[in-house]
mmCIF file of C-alpha atoms in Angstrom:
data_model
loop_
_atom_site.group_PDB
_atom_site.id
_atom_site.type_symbol
_atom_site.label_atom_id
_atom_site.label_comp_id
_atom_site.label_asym_id
_atom_site.label_seq_id
_atom_site.Cartn_x
_atom_site.Cartn_y
_atom_site.Cartn_z
ATOM 1 C CA MET A 675 -11.740 -113.521 -16.624
ATOM 2 C CA MET A 676 -14.340 -113.618 -13.529
ATOM 3 C CA LYS A 677 -11.490 -114.277 -11.223
ATOM 4 C CA LYS A 678 -9.329 -111.355 -12.418
ATOM 5 C CA ILE A 679 -12.441 -108.873 -12.232
ATOM 6 C CA PHE A 680 -12.870 -110.466 -8.263
ATOM 7 C CA SER A 681 -9.256 -109.975 -7.610
ATOM 8 C CA ALA A 682 -9.261 -106.411 -8.894
ATOM 9 C CA GLY A 683 -12.655 -105.560 -6.903
ATOM 10 C CA ALA A 684 -11.071 -106.918 -3.730
ATOM 11 C CA ALA A 685 -7.780 -105.202 -4.096
ATOM 12 C CA GLY A 686 -9.817 -102.040 -4.636
ATOM 13 C CA ILE A 687 -11.494 -102.637 -1.261
ATOM 14 C CA PHE A 688 -8.600 -103.295 0.445
ATOM 15 C CA ILE A 689 -6.963 -100.287 -0.745
ATOM 16 C CA LEU A 690 -10.179 -98.211 0.111
ATOM 17 C CA LEU A 691 -10.369 -99.869 3.446
ATOM 18 C CA SER A 692 -6.548 -99.203 4.213
ATOM 19 C CA ALA A 693 -7.025 -95.495 3.160
ATOM 20 C CA CYS A 694 -9.783 -95.213 5.819
ATOM 21 C CA SER A 695 -8.135 -96.717 8.578
ATOM 22 C CA VAL A 696 -5.450 -94.177 8.379
ATOM 23 C CA PRO A 697 -6.176 -91.654 11.181
ATOM 24 C CA SER A 698 -7.097 -88.366 9.740
ATOM 25 C CA TYR A 699 -5.629 -86.217 12.376
ATOM 26 C CA TYR A 700 -2.079 -86.476 10.355
ATOM 27 C CA THR A 701 -3.702 -84.237 7.888
ATOM 28 C CA GLU A 702 -6.057 -81.980 9.993
ATOM 29 C CA GLU A 703 -5.625 -78.256 9.471
ATOM 30 C CA GLU A 704 -3.568 -76.547 12.045
ATOM 31 C CA GLU A 705 -6.729 -74.770 13.500
ATOM 32 C CA GLU A 706 -8.084 -78.098 14.772
ATOM 33 C CA VAL A 707 -5.421 -79.081 16.813
ATOM 34 C CA PRO A 708 -7.001 -77.681 19.952
ATOM 35 C CA GLU A 709 -9.944 -80.118 19.327
ATOM 36 C CA ASN A 710 -7.962 -83.115 18.532
ATOM 37 C CA ILE A 711 -6.271 -82.627 21.912
ATOM 38 C CA GLU A 712 -9.333 -82.122 23.691
ATOM 39 C CA MET A 713 -10.796 -85.430 21.952
ATOM 40 C CA GLU A 714 -7.687 -87.368 22.918
ATOM 41 C CA TRP A 715 -6.835 -86.167 26.358
ATOM 42 C CA GLY A 716 -10.441 -86.427 27.444
ATOM 43 C CA GLU A 717 -10.946 -82.573 28.419
ATOM 44 C CA GLU A 718 -9.986 -79.089 27.256
ATOM 45 C CA VAL A 719 -6.615 -78.175 27.340
ATOM 46 C CA PRO A 720 -6.124 -74.190 27.343
ATOM 47 C CA LEU A 721 -3.303 -73.363 25.138
ATOM 48 C CA PRO A 722 -1.444 -70.012 24.902
ATOM 49 C CA SER A 723 -0.932 -67.791 21.988
ATOM 50 C CA LEU A 724 2.719 -67.798 20.616
ATOM 51 C CA ASN A 725 2.530 -64.828 18.071
ATOM 52 C CA ASP A 726 1.250 -66.849 15.092
ATOM 53 C CA ALA A 727 4.196 -69.507 15.165
ATOM 54 C CA PRO A 728 3.111 -72.305 13.051
ATOM 55 C CA VAL A 729 2.538 -75.724 14.556
ATOM 56 C CA SER A 730 4.789 -78.482 13.376
ATOM 57 C CA ARG A 731 3.622 -81.484 15.647
ATOM 58 C CA ALA A 732 1.439 -82.036 18.519
ATOM 59 C CA GLN A 733 1.261 -85.174 20.579
ATOM 60 C CA ILE A 734 0.139 -86.668 23.829
ATOM 61 C CA ASN A 735 2.575 -88.589 25.497
ATOM 62 C CA GLU A 736 1.199 -91.807 28.068
ATOM 63 C CA ASP A 737 2.004 -93.006 30.977
ATOM 64 C CA GLU A 738 2.875 -97.028 31.543
ATOM 65 C CA GLU A 739 -0.858 -97.482 31.312
ATOM 66 C CA GLY A 740 -1.362 -95.917 28.097
ATOM 67 C CA GLU A 741 -3.232 -92.933 29.527
ATOM 68 C CA PRO A 742 -2.741 -89.290 28.705
ATOM 69 C CA GLU A 743 0.564 -87.766 30.697
ATOM 70 C CA GLU A 744 1.461 -84.812 28.709
ATOM 71 C CA VAL A 745 0.663 -82.703 25.776
ATOM 72 C CA GLU A 746 3.395 -81.692 23.709
ATOM 73 C CA ILE A 747 3.213 -79.085 21.053
ATOM 74 C CA TRP A 748 6.269 -77.984 18.804
ATOM 75 C CA TYR A 749 6.011 -74.778 16.903
ATOM 76 C CA SER A 750 8.607 -73.773 13.548
ATOM 77 C CA GLU A 751 9.598 -70.521 12.396
ATOM 78 C CA GLU A 752 8.223 -71.309 8.930
ATOM 79 C CA GLU A 753 4.759 -73.160 8.199
ATOM 80 C CA GLU A 754 5.217 -76.169 6.268
ATOM 81 C CA ASP A 755 2.324 -77.981 4.530
ATOM 82 C CA GLU A 756 3.639 -81.265 3.980
ATOM 83 C CA LEU A 757 4.597 -83.844 6.639
ATOM 84 C CA LEU A 758 8.273 -84.979 6.875
ATOM 85 C CA PRO A 759 9.038 -87.941 4.312
ATOM 86 C CA TYR A 760 9.313 -90.425 7.098
ATOM 87 C CA PHE A 761 5.775 -89.648 8.814
ATOM 88 C CA GLN A 762 4.204 -89.625 5.356
ATOM 89 C CA ASP A 763 4.074 -93.795 5.830
ATOM 90 C CA ALA A 764 1.349 -94.774 8.227
ATOM 91 C CA GLY A 765 3.546 -97.428 9.283
ATOM 92 C CA ASN A 766 6.329 -95.372 10.303
ATOM 93 C CA ARG A 767 3.678 -93.008 12.280
ATOM 94 C CA HIS A 768 2.724 -96.096 14.061
ATOM 95 C CA ARG A 769 6.028 -97.135 15.005
ATOM 96 C CA TYR A 770 6.846 -93.650 16.208
ATOM 97 C CA GLU A 771 3.682 -93.825 18.498
ATOM 98 C CA GLU A 772 4.385 -97.429 19.947
ATOM 99 C CA ASP A 773 8.456 -96.463 20.347
ATOM 100 C CA TYR A 774 7.903 -93.210 22.006
ATOM 101 C CA SER A 775 4.611 -94.123 23.833
ATOM 102 C CA THR A 776 2.621 -91.105 22.193
ATOM 103 C CA ARG A 777 -0.185 -90.144 20.392
ATOM 104 C CA LEU A 778 0.154 -87.874 17.386
ATOM 105 C CA VAL A 779 -2.683 -85.344 17.043
ATOM 106 C CA TYR A 780 -1.034 -83.063 14.313
ATOM 107 C CA GLY A 781 1.896 -83.407 11.894
ATOM 108 C CA VAL A 782 5.154 -83.885 11.863
ATOM 109 C CA ASN A 783 5.864 -81.111 9.424
ATOM 110 C CA SER A 784 9.470 -79.976 10.457
ATOM 111 C CA ASN A 785 12.195 -80.764 12.547
ATOM 112 C CA ASP A 786 13.286 -76.952 12.885
ATOM 113 C CA ILE A 787 11.577 -76.241 16.445
ATOM 114 C CA HIS A 788 11.540 -72.942 17.229
ATOM 115 C CA ILE A 789 9.268 -73.081 20.520
ATOM 116 C CA THR A 790 8.028 -76.173 22.483
ATOM 117 C CA LEU A 791 4.832 -76.046 24.750
ATOM 118 C CA ASN A 792 4.362 -78.880 27.395
ATOM 119 C CA TYR A 793 1.395 -79.272 29.614
ATOM 120 C CA GLU A 794 1.021 -81.771 32.446
ATOM 121 C CA ALA A 795 -2.241 -82.066 34.818
ATOM 122 C CA GLY A 796 -1.593 -81.112 38.249
ATOM 123 C CA ASP A 797 1.018 -78.668 39.873
ATOM 124 C CA GLN A 798 4.428 -80.464 38.826
ATOM 125 C CA MET A 799 6.197 -76.911 39.314
ATOM 126 C CA VAL A 800 9.037 -76.900 42.008
ATOM 127 C CA PHE A 801 10.119 -73.375 42.112
ATOM 128 C CA GLY A 802 13.238 -73.825 43.863
ATOM 129 C CA ALA A 803 14.471 -76.045 40.880
ATOM 130 C CA HIS A 804 14.401 -72.868 38.355
ATOM 131 C CA ASP A 805 17.314 -70.206 37.829
ATOM 132 C CA ASP A 806 14.735 -67.355 39.013
ATOM 133 C CA VAL A 807 11.196 -66.881 39.626
ATOM 134 C CA LEU A 808 9.612 -63.830 38.016
ATOM 135 C CA SER A 809 6.144 -62.422 38.889
ATOM 136 C CA ILE A 810 4.124 -62.221 35.467
ATOM 137 C CA GLY A 811 0.646 -61.356 35.654
ATOM 138 C CA GLY A 812 0.947 -61.236 39.278
ATOM 139 C CA ARG A 813 1.507 -64.979 39.187
ATOM 140 C CA PRO A 814 5.060 -66.876 39.896
ATOM 141 C CA VAL A 815 6.762 -67.964 36.826
ATOM 142 C CA GLY A 816 9.823 -70.096 37.040
ATOM 143 C CA ARG A 817 12.679 -69.231 34.482
ATOM 144 C CA ASP A 818 15.785 -71.174 33.135
ATOM 145 C CA ILE A 819 18.128 -69.223 31.167
ATOM 146 C CA GLN A 820 21.517 -71.227 31.466
ATOM 147 C CA SER A 821 22.382 -72.491 28.050
ATOM 148 C CA GLY A 822 20.242 -73.290 24.763
ATOM 149 C CA PRO A 823 16.277 -72.924 25.321
ATOM 150 C CA ILE A 824 15.029 -70.227 27.642
ATOM 151 C CA THR A 825 12.430 -71.930 29.386
ATOM 152 C CA TYR A 826 9.235 -70.702 31.467
ATOM 153 C CA THR A 827 7.238 -72.865 33.736
ATOM 154 C CA PHE A 828 3.978 -71.788 35.477
ATOM 155 C CA HIS A 829 0.954 -73.244 36.987
ATOM 156 C CA ALA A 830 -2.358 -72.557 35.342
ATOM 157 C CA ASN A 831 -5.799 -74.269 34.384
ATOM 158 C CA GLY A 832 -5.219 -77.162 36.903
ATOM 159 C CA GLY A 833 -1.854 -77.915 35.332
ATOM 160 C CA THR A 834 1.895 -77.007 34.640
ATOM 161 C CA TYR A 835 2.929 -75.520 31.611
ATOM 162 C CA SER A 836 6.297 -75.262 30.176
ATOM 163 C CA ILE A 837 7.476 -73.118 27.307
ATOM 164 C CA SER A 838 10.826 -73.421 25.996
ATOM 165 C CA TYR A 839 12.211 -70.898 23.294
ATOM 166 C CA SER A 840 14.930 -72.049 20.910
ATOM 167 C CA GLU A 841 18.359 -70.023 21.290
ATOM 168 C CA GLU A 842 17.174 -68.155 18.201
ATOM 169 C CA ALA A 843 14.002 -67.057 19.800
ATOM 170 C CA ARG A 844 15.355 -66.532 23.368
ATOM 171 C CA ALA A 845 16.517 -62.965 22.703
ATOM 172 C CA ASP A 846 12.939 -61.484 22.540
ATOM 173 C CA THR A 847 11.941 -62.026 26.436
ATOM 174 C CA ASP A 848 9.808 -58.995 26.296
ATOM 175 C CA VAL A 849 7.625 -60.856 23.798
ATOM 176 C CA HIS A 850 7.841 -63.953 26.086
ATOM 177 C CA ARG A 851 6.675 -62.391 29.057
ATOM 178 C CA GLU A 852 3.677 -60.553 27.104
ATOM 179 C CA GLN A 853 2.363 -63.900 25.651
ATOM 180 C CA ILE A 854 2.742 -65.668 28.955
ATOM 181 C CA LYS A 855 1.003 -62.403 30.809
ATOM 182 C CA ALA A 856 -1.912 -62.479 28.461
ATOM 183 C CA PHE A 857 -2.573 -66.085 28.898
ATOM 184 C CA LEU A 858 -2.232 -66.119 32.787
ATOM 185 C CA GLN A 859 -4.751 -63.154 32.847
ATOM 186 C CA ASN A 860 -7.240 -65.201 31.136
ATOM 187 C CA SER A 861 -6.825 -68.476 32.948
ATOM 188 C CA GLY A 862 -8.121 -70.202 35.999
#
């Protein structure tokens, strides 16, 4: 009898410890994404407002030494409260992070991607590589408009931002420019 009680108690402690070892950032509220990024990146990364598009996934991609290299945030058209079934398993999340040299800081709540935001420290922008260069808020912004997503690239806050709007979202270019302009006017 004592052996069964001990086994049940040990199993309970194991389950409790296992639950504690699951990173909390997978279930954090979307409002905490900037703080989670700052904690993982090591400093604040200012993020533009994208008209209340809900965050689906936020991750920090790492270089070969495991150091933060790029912030990537994916936005969906509609808010999803639950992780995708694959990412509900902690082992699958860990495999994803290992396979893609990344650290998830929020989600993965949807594969229906509406907008993608990337940030890299430093000036990674090459203006000759874009379809055209616009002046938005008095600053140069590269724009790529060929096929698929429309992408805007600009330098601010000591880094390079790239915002890609899906084919469905690309028609509203005036809104895109206003979002970028508002961000650039409040950025360093």
